[in-house]
Each structure stands twice: as C-alpha cells, then as structure tokens.
Amino acid sequence: MTRLRLGVLISGRGSNLQALIEATADPTYPAEIVQVISNRPDAAGLTRAEAAGLPSLIVDHTAFPDRPAFDREMTQALEEASVELVCLAGFMRLLSDEFVDHWRDRMINIHPSLLPAFKGLEVQERVLARGARFAGCTVHYVRKEMDTGPIIAQAAVPVRADDTADSLAARILEQEHRIYPLAVRLIAEGRVSIDAGDRARIADWPTVPGVLLNPPEA
Amino acid sequence: MTRLRLGVLISGRGSNLQALIEATADPTYPAEIVQVISNRPDAAGLTRAEAAGLPSLIVDHTAFPDRPAFDREMTQALEEASVELVCLAGFMRLLSDEFVDHWRDRMINIHPSLLPAFKGLEVQERVLARGARFAGCTVHYVRKEMDTGPIIAQAAVPVRADDTADSLAARILEQEHRIYPLAVRLIAEGRVSIDAGDRARIADWPTVPGVLLNPPEA
C-alpha cells in the first residue's frame, strides 16, 4: 500500500499531531507522517514527534525577515520530504497567500467550532457568551480567508450549563482527535473531491453518502 | 392550572402554529393560544387557527402608514387578549424597535439554523453552498438585531449529500415542530431565566441541566 505522505505543522502541545501519530501507527492506515515542523522551538508537540521517531524540524519564524520568506522555508522542507498533504495542527501563524496557493487542495486545518459559526480565536469563550447549545469542530481545506474553505468533516457536541471554556474545549478536543484522522483517511483513500462550488464531496461514506455527522464509533 | 397565554404571529402556512396548536390541545400542556394574528389576509395558517377554534385576526400591514403604526395595532390586539408570550411563527415582517422593546423577554422566534450561523433568509441555500455538515434550528428571545437574542433551544440535523434546500428545510422543520412547543413549555413552567450576560438559562433540564441537545423523544 502506498501511503499518503503527511507534513504536520504545529506551534504548541500538538494534541492533534498525537492523534495523527496514533492513527498512522496502524500499518493499514492509508497515510504516514513524514515531516513535523514547528515554528516554535519550545513546542511540546516536538517531544511527541521525537517519541514517535518522526523527522521533526524547527522553522523559527522569528529568524525570518518576513512571512513569505518563512513560508518559503517551510515549503522547501515539506517538498524535500515529498509531503503530499499538509495538516495544520494548532499552527498559530498566519500563512502567506503564496503558501496557501502553493498548497491549495493539499492543505487542511482543524478548527474548534461548527464553521461557519465562531471563526477566529477564543472560540469557546464566545460560544459560551452567545449561549449556543451546540459546539463542535471542523476539518477543512485551507483558503486565503481564515477558517473558510471546503468542509471535509464536522462533529457536534452539546454545551453544558456548567461548562467553562476549558471544559467545553476538552469535550471538543475528543472529537477533534476522532475527525482529524478520519478526514485524512478519507483524503488518502481518494474519496474527497472538490466541486465547482468549492465544496468538499465525500464518496462512499459508510452510512450516509457524502455526509459526516458525528463520525461512526471506532 | 393557569396556562401561559400565547399570541402567535404568522404570515404564511403556519406550520409552527400547527405544532403549537397540537401541543396546546393537551390540557396538561402549560400554555394556551389566545390570539393568532396574520399580517397577510391570505395566510394559510389562518385556516389552521379557524379549524382549531382559535381567535384569529388579520392586521394587514399594507393598511398602515408606517411600521410603528402597524406594530401598535398588533400590540393593542395582543394586550386585549391578555397575551403573555408572543410567538413568531414564520412572521415575515421586521418589527419596530418599540415593539421589540415592549415585548422584551416576552417574545420568541424560531429560526431554521444553528444560530449564530446562517442568520437571515434563504438559509438552507446558504448551508448547502457552504458545504456545512450540520444544520438545525433555534428558538430564541427576540432582540432588536435580527436572529440574535438569548437561545432557549436548538436542535441539529445532518446535511445529506443529496439534499436540496427543500429536503433540508423539511428535515429541519420536523425539529422545529418539536423544539418550539418544548421551548414554550420551558418558559411556561418558569424554568427559563435570562442572566446578566443576556443568556437564557434553563432550570431542571431533565437529562443535562440547562442544556438542550436534541430534545428528548416524546
């Protein structure tokens, strides 16, 4: 089996990196991580990459004169590793339009809301302030405008009356760790296409074709 | 049992009116419809009101010089019927700030999206164009800005690959017909309060206090 070659970009703890590490540890999983890049030398996720024996690299954004130069360095490292799909996993740098264009339809992100609701940062604080009854997460292809782009997978969770931003984020994170590897699998299996309306279409979805509700239990 | 006195405002088919008619037909339900008002003489929902023997009234907005005059006429009719809670049910007129203020925390609406996503009109067309995997509906108190206001209840439904705006709207409508009577019940039972952050808090929610996921099966 040829496995899809993943490059994972992190800035912090890398919990979604860990979810991908665990998924790719299964030899029947159709993707493998071939490069981890952190823009921060102190990212805890680097330890996870090391522990898993994965090639990791620090591309410290503070060492570059501007965003495009930083992004070119990342692209070079990703291409040297023959990365086919870039997975943003808590990567906290805005990307240049050139980088986004270069990796168009080959770069995905996970965002802790049911997009298009609650784009941006401090999501769960805003969910609670709004009194929404549902929260969730979204895996999507990356487009120039932040937190837009074709939606591959979403999962919803209830908001509880006694939730704090932290407790809600933790509940969502559990779902992130399920749907990110699932979305990568769908892509690696060639089941995701992007239609003329810039929507991601999923072929042969097990229960409901093309639809992801909460992902099926393992 | 004293029942909460409802005024229901409609413009069209009145399917949510019908859901409320059916809920209130149960003598143990803690609310009753005491006035139905349509701004359109030809609203099909008027037939439903008649069939249920409910007082109904046409307040034709085209007969009034401006919005405040129209709204005052509605307030007068609602107050003559001693309405305690105004339920917008497909009422397609913008309301004046005065009307919204007058009925503050005593007027609710149902909107066919998981607010704050997809405010406004042609909701399901936009859900499909965005490729969202979840859609839903929201019962909320009415504030001056459209489709804002404290959220009382929400329900989520999956978006299917072969959905049209109509098929998706129909799936959501089923949930609307469940959560609108449920939200009215919660209010009638005195279990909904609005906190300092303008959020609706639900007391003694059967399964998860204060939280509405999909409402429990009847």
CSV table of C-alpha atoms in Angstrom, one decimal:
chain,number,residue,atom,x,y,z
A,1,MET,CA,0.0,0.0,0.0
A,2,THR,CA,1.3,3.4,-0.9
A,3,ARG,CA,0.6,5.7,2.0
A,4,LEU,CA,-0.2,9.4,1.7
A,5,ARG,CA,2.7,11.5,2.9
A,6,LEU,CA,1.7,14.0,5.6
A,7,GLY,CA,3.5,17.0,6.8
A,8,VAL,CA,2.2,18.3,10.2
A,9,LEU,CA,2.7,21.9,11.3
A,10,ILE,CA,2.5,22.7,15.0
A,11,SER,CA,3.1,25.6,17.3
A,12,GLY,CA,2.2,24.1,20.7
A,13,ARG,CA,1.2,21.0,22.5
A,14,GLY,CA,0.3,19.1,19.3
A,15,SER,CA,-2.6,17.0,20.6
A,16,ASN,CA,-3.9,16.7,17.1
A,17,LEU,CA,-0.4,15.7,16.0
A,18,GLN,CA,-0.6,12.9,18.6
A,19,ALA,CA,-4.0,11.8,17.2
A,20,LEU,CA,-2.4,11.5,13.8
A,21,ILE,CA,0.6,9.7,15.2
A,22,GLU,CA,-1.7,7.1,16.8
A,23,ALA,CA,-3.7,6.7,13.6
A,24,THR,CA,-0.7,6.3,11.4
A,25,ALA,CA,0.9,3.8,13.8
A,26,ASP,CA,-1.6,1.4,12.3
A,27,PRO,CA,0.1,-0.1,9.2
A,28,THR,CA,-3.3,-0.4,7.5
A,29,TYR,CA,-3.9,3.4,7.8
A,30,PRO,CA,-3.5,4.9,4.4
A,31,ALA,CA,-1.3,7.8,5.4
A,32,GLU,CA,2.0,8.4,7.2
A,33,ILE,CA,3.7,11.3,8.8
A,34,VAL,CA,6.9,12.1,7.0
A,35,GLN,CA,7.7,15.6,8.4
A,36,VAL,CA,6.7,17.6,11.5
A,37,ILE,CA,7.5,21.3,11.6
A,38,SER,CA,7.2,23.6,14.5
A,39,ASN,CA,7.6,27.4,14.2
A,40,ARG,CA,8.3,27.5,17.9
A,41,PRO,CA,11.5,25.8,19.4
A,42,ASP,CA,9.7,25.1,22.6
A,43,ALA,CA,6.5,23.4,21.2
A,44,ALA,CA,5.7,20.5,23.4
A,45,GLY,CA,4.5,18.6,20.3
A,46,LEU,CA,8.1,18.3,19.2
A,47,THR,CA,8.6,15.8,22.0
A,48,ARG,CA,5.7,13.8,20.7
A,49,ALA,CA,7.3,13.7,17.3
A,50,GLU,CA,10.6,12.6,18.7
A,51,ALA,CA,9.0,9.9,20.9
A,52,ALA,CA,7.3,8.6,17.7
A,53,GLY,CA,10.6,8.6,15.8
A,54,LEU,CA,9.3,11.1,13.3
A,55,PRO,CA,11.5,13.6,11.4
A,56,SER,CA,10.9,17.0,13.0
A,57,LEU,CA,12.2,20.4,12.2
A,58,ILE,CA,12.1,23.8,13.8
A,59,VAL,CA,11.5,26.7,11.4
A,60,ASP,CA,11.6,29.6,13.8
A,61,HIS,CA,9.5,32.4,12.3
A,62,THR,CA,11.5,35.0,14.3
A,63,ALA,CA,14.6,34.1,12.3
A,64,PHE,CA,13.0,35.3,9.0
A,65,PRO,CA,12.7,38.8,7.7
A,66,ASP,CA,9.1,38.4,6.6
A,67,ARG,CA,6.2,35.9,6.3
A,68,PRO,CA,6.9,34.9,2.7
A,69,ALA,CA,10.5,34.0,3.5
A,70,PHE,CA,9.4,31.9,6.4
A,71,ASP,CA,6.7,30.3,4.3
A,72,ARG,CA,9.2,29.5,1.5
A,73,GLU,CA,11.5,27.8,4.0
A,74,MET,CA,8.6,25.6,5.2
A,75,THR,CA,7.6,24.8,1.6
A,76,GLN,CA,11.2,23.8,0.9
A,77,ALA,CA,11.3,21.5,3.9
A,78,LEU,CA,7.9,20.0,3.1
A,79,GLU,CA,8.9,19.3,-0.5
A,80,GLU,CA,12.2,17.8,0.4
A,81,ALA,CA,10.2,15.3,2.4
A,82,SER,CA,7.8,14.8,-0.5
A,83,VAL,CA,4.9,15.8,1.5
A,84,GLU,CA,1.6,15.4,-0.3
A,85,LEU,CA,-0.8,16.7,2.3
A,86,VAL,CA,-0.1,19.5,4.8
A,87,CYS,CA,-2.0,19.2,8.1
A,88,LEU,CA,-2.2,22.3,10.3
A,89,ALA,CA,-2.5,21.1,13.9
A,90,GLY,CA,-2.6,24.1,16.2
A,91,PHE,CA,-0.3,26.0,13.9
A,92,MET,CA,-0.6,29.6,15.2
A,93,ARG,CA,1.0,31.6,12.3
A,94,LEU,CA,-1.0,33.3,9.5
A,95,LEU,CA,0.1,31.9,6.2
A,96,SER,CA,1.0,34.0,3.2
A,97,ASP,CA,-1.3,33.9,0.1
A,98,GLU,CA,1.6,32.3,-1.8
A,99,PHE,CA,1.9,29.5,0.6
A,100,VAL,CA,-1.9,28.9,0.6
A,101,ASP,CA,-1.9,29.0,-3.2
A,102,HIS,CA,1.0,26.6,-3.4
A,103,TRP,CA,-0.7,24.0,-1.2
A,104,ARG,CA,-4.2,24.6,-2.5
A,105,ASP,CA,-6.3,21.5,-2.1
A,106,ARG,CA,-3.3,19.9,-0.4
A,107,MET,CA,-3.5,21.6,3.0
A,108,ILE,CA,-6.1,21.1,5.7
A,109,ASN,CA,-6.8,22.6,9.1
A,110,ILE,CA,-8.9,21.7,12.1
A,111,HIS,CA,-10.9,24.5,13.8
A,112,PRO,CA,-12.8,24.1,17.1
A,113,SER,CA,-16.2,25.2,16.0
A,114,LEU,CA,-19.0,24.3,13.7
A,115,LEU,CA,-17.9,26.6,10.9
A,116,PRO,CA,-19.1,29.0,9.6
A,117,ALA,CA,-20.0,29.8,13.2
A,118,PHE,CA,-17.3,31.1,15.5
A,119,LYS,CA,-14.3,31.7,13.3
A,120,GLY,CA,-11.1,33.0,14.8
A,121,LEU,CA,-9.7,32.8,18.2
A,122,GLU,CA,-11.1,32.4,21.8
A,123,VAL,CA,-13.8,30.3,20.2
A,124,GLN,CA,-15.3,28.6,23.3
A,125,GLU,CA,-15.4,31.9,25.3
A,126,ARG,CA,-17.6,33.3,22.5
A,127,VAL,CA,-19.7,30.1,22.3
A,128,LEU,CA,-20.5,30.4,26.0
A,129,ALA,CA,-21.1,34.2,25.8
A,130,ARG,CA,-23.6,33.6,23.0
A,131,GLY,CA,-25.4,30.8,24.8
A,132,ALA,CA,-25.1,28.4,21.9
A,133,ARG,CA,-26.4,24.9,22.7
A,134,PHE,CA,-24.1,23.2,20.3
A,135,ALA,CA,-20.4,23.5,19.7
A,136,GLY,CA,-18.1,21.3,17.6
A,137,CYS,CA,-15.1,21.1,15.3
A,138,THR,CA,-14.5,21.2,11.6
A,139,VAL,CA,-11.8,19.8,9.3
A,140,HIS,CA,-11.5,21.9,6.2
A,141,TYR,CA,-9.2,22.7,3.3
A,142,VAL,CA,-7.4,25.9,3.7
A,143,ARG,CA,-8.3,29.0,1.7
A,144,LYS,CA,-6.8,32.5,2.0
A,145,GLU,CA,-9.6,33.8,4.2
A,146,MET,CA,-9.2,32.3,7.7
A,147,ASP,CA,-11.5,29.4,8.7
A,148,THR,CA,-13.2,29.3,5.3
A,149,GLY,CA,-12.6,26.6,2.7
A,150,PRO,CA,-14.3,23.4,1.8
A,151,ILE,CA,-15.6,21.4,4.9
A,152,ILE,CA,-14.5,17.8,5.0
A,153,ALA,CA,-15.8,16.7,8.4
A,154,GLN,CA,-17.6,18.2,11.3
A,155,ALA,CA,-18.6,16.8,14.7
A,156,ALA,CA,-21.0,18.4,17.2
A,157,VAL,CA,-21.1,18.3,20.9
A,158,PRO,CA,-23.5,19.7,23.5
A,159,VAL,CA,-22.7,22.7,25.5
A,160,ARG,CA,-23.5,22.0,29.2
A,161,ALA,CA,-24.9,24.5,31.6
A,162,ASP,CA,-21.8,24.4,33.8
A,163,ASP,CA,-19.3,24.4,31.0
A,164,THR,CA,-16.2,26.7,31.2
A,165,ALA,CA,-14.3,27.4,28.1
A,166,ASP,CA,-11.8,24.8,29.2
A,167,SER,CA,-14.3,22.0,29.8
A,168,LEU,CA,-16.0,22.7,26.5
A,169,ALA,CA,-12.7,22.8,24.7
A,170,ALA,CA,-11.8,19.5,26.2
A,171,ARG,CA,-15.1,17.9,25.1
A,172,ILE,CA,-14.5,19.2,21.6
A,173,LEU,CA,-10.9,18.1,21.6
A,174,GLU,CA,-12.0,14.5,21.9
A,175,GLN,CA,-14.0,14.9,18.7
A,176,GLU,CA,-11.1,16.7,17.0
A,177,HIS,CA,-8.9,13.6,17.7
A,178,ARG,CA,-11.5,11.5,16.0
A,179,ILE,CA,-12.4,13.5,13.0
A,180,TYR,CA,-8.9,14.7,12.0
A,181,PRO,CA,-7.5,11.2,11.4
A,182,LEU,CA,-10.9,10.3,9.8
A,183,ALA,CA,-10.7,13.3,7.4
A,184,VAL,CA,-7.1,12.4,6.5
A,185,ARG,CA,-8.2,8.8,5.8
A,186,LEU,CA,-11.0,10.0,3.5
A,187,ILE,CA,-8.5,12.1,1.6
A,188,ALA,CA,-5.8,9.3,1.5
A,189,GLU,CA,-8.4,6.9,0.1
A,190,GLY,CA,-9.2,9.3,-2.7
A,191,ARG,CA,-12.7,9.8,-1.5
A,192,VAL,CA,-12.7,13.6,-1.2
A,193,SER,CA,-13.2,15.8,-4.2
A,194,ILE,CA,-13.9,19.5,-4.5
A,195,ASP,CA,-16.8,20.5,-6.7
A,196,ALA,CA,-17.3,23.6,-8.9
A,197,GLY,CA,-18.9,25.4,-5.9
A,198,ASP,CA,-15.7,24.8,-3.8
A,199,ARG,CA,-17.4,22.2,-1.6
A,200,ALA,CA,-15.8,19.0,-0.5
A,201,ARG,CA,-17.7,16.0,-1.6
A,202,ILE,CA,-17.2,12.6,0.1
A,203,ALA,CA,-17.6,9.4,-1.9
A,204,ASP,CA,-18.8,6.2,-0.4
A,205,TRP,CA,-19.4,7.4,3.1
A,206,PRO,CA,-20.3,4.3,5.0
A,207,THR,CA,-23.7,5.2,6.3
A,208,VAL,CA,-24.9,8.3,4.5
A,209,PRO,CA,-23.0,9.0,1.3
A,210,GLY,CA,-21.0,12.2,1.4
A,211,VAL,CA,-22.2,13.2,4.9
A,212,LEU,CA,-20.4,13.3,8.1
A,213,LEU,CA,-22.5,13.6,11.2
A,214,ASN,CA,-20.6,12.6,14.2
A,215,PRO,CA,-18.1,10.0,12.9
A,216,PRO,CA,-19.0,6.4,13.4
A,217,GLU,CA,-17.7,4.8,16.6
A,218,ALA,CA,-14.5,3.0,16.2
B,1,MET,CA,-53.5,25.0,36.3
B,2,THR,CA,-53.0,28.6,35.0
B,3,ARG,CA,-51.8,28.3,31.4
B,4,LEU,CA,-49.5,30.8,29.8
B,5,ARG,CA,-51.4,32.9,27.3
B,6,LEU,CA,-49.8,32.8,23.8
B,7,GLY,CA,-50.2,35.1,20.9
B,8,VAL,CA,-48.9,33.6,17.7
B,9,LEU,CA,-47.9,35.8,14.7
B,10,ILE,CA,-47.9,34.3,11.3
B,11,SER,CA,-47.5,35.4,7.6
B,12,GLY,CA,-47.8,32.1,5.8
B,13,ARG,CA,-48.5,28.4,6.1
B,14,GLY,CA,-48.2,28.4,9.9
B,15,SER,CA,-46.7,25.0,10.3
B,16,ASN,CA,-45.1,26.0,13.6
B,17,LEU,CA,-48.5,27.4,14.6
B,18,GLN,CA,-49.9,24.0,13.9
B,19,ALA,CA,-47.2,22.4,16.2
B,20,LEU,CA,-48.3,24.8,18.9
B,21,ILE,CA,-52.0,24.1,18.3
B,22,GLU,CA,-51.3,20.4,18.7
B,23,ALA,CA,-49.2,20.9,21.9
B,24,THR,CA,-51.8,23.1,23.5
B,25,ALA,CA,-54.6,20.7,22.6
B,26,ASP,CA,-53.3,18.6,25.5
B,27,PRO,CA,-55.0,20.1,28.6
B,28,THR,CA,-51.9,19.3,30.7
B,29,TYR,CA,-49.7,21.5,28.5
B,30,PRO,CA,-48.9,24.7,30.5
B,31,ALA,CA,-49.7,27.2,27.7
B,32,GLU,CA,-52.7,28.0,25.5
B,33,ILE,CA,-53.1,30.1,22.3
B,34,VAL,CA,-55.4,33.0,22.9
B,35,GLN,CA,-54.7,35.0,19.8
B,36,VAL,CA,-53.4,34.4,16.3
B,37,ILE,CA,-52.5,37.3,14.1
B,38,SER,CA,-51.6,37.3,10.5
B,39,ASN,CA,-50.3,40.3,8.6
B,40,ARG,CA,-51.4,38.7,5.4
B,41,PRO,CA,-55.1,38.1,4.7
B,42,ASP,CA,-54.3,35.0,2.6
B,43,ALA,CA,-52.1,33.3,5.1
B,44,ALA,CA,-52.9,29.5,5.0
B,45,GLY,CA,-52.2,29.4,8.8
B,46,LEU,CA,-55.4,31.3,9.4
B,47,THR,CA,-57.3,28.2,8.2
B,48,ARG,CA,-55.5,26.2,10.9
B,49,ALA,CA,-56.4,28.7,13.5
B,50,GLU,CA,-60.1,28.6,12.5
B,51,ALA,CA,-60.1,24.8,12.4
B,52,ALA,CA,-58.8,24.8,15.9
B,53,GLY,CA,-61.4,27.3,17.0
B,54,LEU,CA,-58.8,29.9,17.9
B,55,PRO,CA,-59.4,33.7,17.8
B,56,SER,CA,-57.6,35.0,14.8
B,57,LEU,CA,-57.2,38.4,13.4
B,58,ILE,CA,-55.8,39.9,10.2
B,59,VAL,CA,-53.7,43.0,10.8
B,60,ASP,CA,-52.8,43.9,7.2
B,61,HIS,CA,-49.6,45.8,7.2
B,62,THR,CA,-50.4,47.4,3.9
B,63,ALA,CA,-53.3,49.3,5.6
B,64,PHE,CA,-50.9,51.2,7.9
B,65,PRO,CA,-48.9,54.3,7.1
B,66,ASP,CA,-45.7,53.0,8.8
B,67,ARG,CA,-44.2,50.2,10.7
B,68,PRO,CA,-44.8,51.7,14.2
B,69,ALA,CA,-48.5,52.2,13.5
B,70,PHE,CA,-48.8,48.6,12.3
B,71,ASP,CA,-46.9,47.4,15.4
B,72,ARG,CA,-49.0,49.4,17.8
B,73,GLU,CA,-52.2,47.8,16.3
B,74,MET,CA,-50.7,44.4,16.9
B,75,THR,CA,-49.7,45.3,20.5
B,76,GLN,CA,-53.2,46.5,21.1
B,77,ALA,CA,-54.7,43.3,19.8
B,78,LEU,CA,-52.3,41.2,21.8
B,79,GLU,CA,-52.9,43.1,25.0
B,80,GLU,CA,-56.7,43.0,24.6
B,81,ALA,CA,-56.3,39.2,24.5
B,82,SER,CA,-54.0,39.4,27.6
B,83,VAL,CA,-51.2,37.7,25.8
B,84,GLU,CA,-48.2,36.9,28.0
B,85,LEU,CA,-45.8,35.5,25.4
B,86,VAL,CA,-45.6,36.4,21.7
B,87,CYS,CA,-44.5,33.5,19.5
B,88,LEU,CA,-43.3,34.5,16.0
B,89,ALA,CA,-44.1,31.6,13.7
B,90,GLY,CA,-42.9,32.4,10.2
B,91,PHE,CA,-43.9,36.1,10.7
B,92,MET,CA,-42.2,37.9,7.8
B,93,ARG,CA,-42.3,41.5,8.8
B,94,LEU,CA,-39.4,43.3,10.5
B,95,LEU,CA,-40.6,44.7,13.9
B,96,SER,CA,-40.0,48.2,15.1
B,97,ASP,CA,-37.6,48.7,18.0
B,98,GLU,CA,-40.6,49.9,20.0
B,99,PHE,CA,-42.4,46.7,19.5
B,100,VAL,CA,-39.3,44.6,20.4
B,101,ASP,CA,-38.7,46.7,23.5
B,102,HIS,CA,-42.3,46.5,24.6
B,103,TRP,CA,-42.3,42.7,24.4
B,104,ARG,CA,-38.7,42.2,25.6
B,105,ASP,CA,-38.3,38.8,27.2
B,106,ARG,CA,-41.9,38.1,26.3
B,107,MET,CA,-41.4,37.4,22.6
B,108,ILE,CA,-39.7,34.4,21.0
B,109,ASN,CA,-38.9,33.3,17.5
B,110,ILE,CA,-37.8,30.2,15.7
B,111,HIS,CA,-35.1,30.4,13.1
B,112,PRO,CA,-34.1,27.5,10.8
B,113,SER,CA,-30.3,27.4,11.6
B,114,LEU,CA,-28.0,26.7,14.4
B,115,LEU,CA,-27.5,30.4,15.3
B,116,PRO,CA,-25.2,32.3,15.2
B,117,ALA,CA,-24.5,30.6,11.9
B,118,PHE,CA,-26.7,31.4,8.9
B,119,LYS,CA,-28.8,34.4,10.1
B,120,GLY,CA,-31.3,35.9,7.7
B,121,LEU,CA,-33.1,34.5,4.7
B,122,GLU,CA,-32.6,31.7,2.2
B,123,VAL,CA,-30.8,29.8,5.0
B,124,GLN,CA,-30.7,26.3,3.5
B,125,GLU,CA,-29.4,27.5,0.2
B,126,ARG,CA,-26.5,29.1,2.0
B,127,VAL,CA,-25.9,26.0,4.2
B,128,LEU,CA,-25.6,23.9,1.1
B,129,ALA,CA,-23.4,26.4,-0.7
B,130,ARG,CA,-21.1,26.4,2.3
B,131,GLY,CA,-21.0,22.7,2.5
B,132,ALA,CA,-21.8,22.6,6.2
B,133,ARG,CA,-22.3,19.1,7.6
B,134,PHE,CA,-24.8,20.2,10.2
B,135,ALA,CA,-27.9,22.3,10.0
B,136,GLY,CA,-30.6,22.9,12.6
B,137,CYS,CA,-33.0,25.3,14.2
B,138,THR,CA,-33.0,27.7,17.2
B,139,VAL,CA,-35.7,29.1,19.4
B,140,HIS,CA,-34.6,32.4,20.9
B,141,TYR,CA,-35.9,35.5,22.6
B,142,VAL,CA,-36.2,38.4,20.2
B,143,ARG,CA,-33.8,41.3,20.3
B,144,LYS,CA,-33.5,44.3,18.0
B,145,GLU,CA,-30.8,42.9,15.8
B,146,MET,CA,-32.4,40.1,13.7
B,147,ASP,CA,-31.7,36.5,14.7
B,148,THR,CA,-29.8,37.4,17.8
B,149,GLY,CA,-31.1,37.2,21.3
B,150,PRO,CA,-30.9,34.5,24.1
B,151,ILE,CA,-31.0,31.0,22.8
B,152,ILE,CA,-33.6,28.8,24.5
B,153,ALA,CA,-33.4,25.6,22.5
B,154,GLN,CA,-31.5,24.3,19.5
B,155,ALA,CA,-31.7,21.0,17.5
B,156,ALA,CA,-29.2,19.8,15.0
B,157,VAL,CA,-29.7,17.6,11.9
B,158,PRO,CA,-27.3,16.2,9.4
B,159,VAL,CA,-26.9,17.6,5.9
B,160,ARG,CA,-27.1,14.8,3.4
B,161,ALA,CA,-25.1,14.7,0.2
B,162,ASP,CA,-28.2,14.7,-2.0
B,163,ASP,CA,-30.0,17.4,-0.1
B,164,THR,CA,-31.8,20.2,-1.8
B,165,ALA,CA,-32.8,23.3,0.1
B,166,ASP,CA,-36.3,21.9,0.2
B,167,SER,CA,-35.3,18.5,1.5
B,168,LEU,CA,-33.0,20.0,4.2
B,169,ALA,CA,-35.7,22.5,5.2
B,170,ALA,CA,-38.2,19.7,5.6
B,171,ARG,CA,-35.8,17.7,7.8
B,172,ILE,CA,-35.3,20.9,10.0
B,173,LEU,CA,-39.0,21.6,10.1
B,174,GLU,CA,-39.6,18.3,11.9
B,175,GLN,CA,-37.2,19.5,14.6
B,176,GLU,CA,-38.8,23.0,14.7
B,177,HIS,CA,-42.1,21.3,15.4
B,178,ARG,CA,-40.5,19.5,18.4
B,179,ILE,CA,-38.5,22.3,19.9
B,180,TYR,CA,-40.9,25.2,19.6
B,181,PRO,CA,-43.5,23.6,21.8
B,182,LEU,CA,-40.7,22.4,24.1
B,183,ALA,CA,-39.3,25.9,24.4
B,184,VAL,CA,-42.8,27.3,25.2
B,185,ARG,CA,-43.3,24.6,27.8
B,186,LEU,CA,-40.0,25.5,29.5
B,187,ILE,CA,-41.0,29.2,29.6
B,188,ALA,CA,-44.5,28.4,30.8
B,189,GLU,CA,-43.1,26.2,33.6
B,190,GLY,CA,-41.0,29.2,34.7
B,191,ARG,CA,-37.7,27.3,34.0
B,192,VAL,CA,-36.1,29.9,31.7
B,193,SER,CA,-34.3,32.9,33.1
B,194,ILE,CA,-32.1,35.4,31.4
B,195,ASP,CA,-28.8,36.0,33.0
B,196,ALA,CA,-26.6,39.2,33.3
B,197,GLY,CA,-24.9,38.2,30.0
B,198,ASP,CA,-28.2,38.0,28.2
B,199,ARG,CA,-28.1,34.3,28.0
B,200,ALA,CA,-31.1,32.1,28.6
B,201,ARG,CA,-30.6,29.6,31.4
B,202,ILE,CA,-32.8,26.5,31.7
B,203,ALA,CA,-33.5,25.1,35.2
B,204,ASP,CA,-34.0,21.4,35.8
B,205,TRP,CA,-33.5,20.2,32.4
B,206,PRO,CA,-34.4,16.5,32.5
B,207,THR,CA,-31.1,15.0,31.3
B,208,VAL,CA,-28.5,17.7,31.3
B,209,PRO,CA,-29.3,20.7,33.4
B,210,GLY,CA,-29.7,23.8,31.3
B,211,VAL,CA,-28.7,22.2,28.1
B,212,LEU,CA,-30.8,21.3,25.1
B,213,LEU,CA,-29.2,18.9,22.7
B,214,ASN,CA,-31.8,17.4,20.5
B,215,PRO,CA,-34.9,17.4,22.6
B,216,PRO,CA,-35.8,14.1,24.3
B,217,GLU,CA,-38.2,11.9,22.3
B,218,ALA,CA,-41.8,12.3,23.3
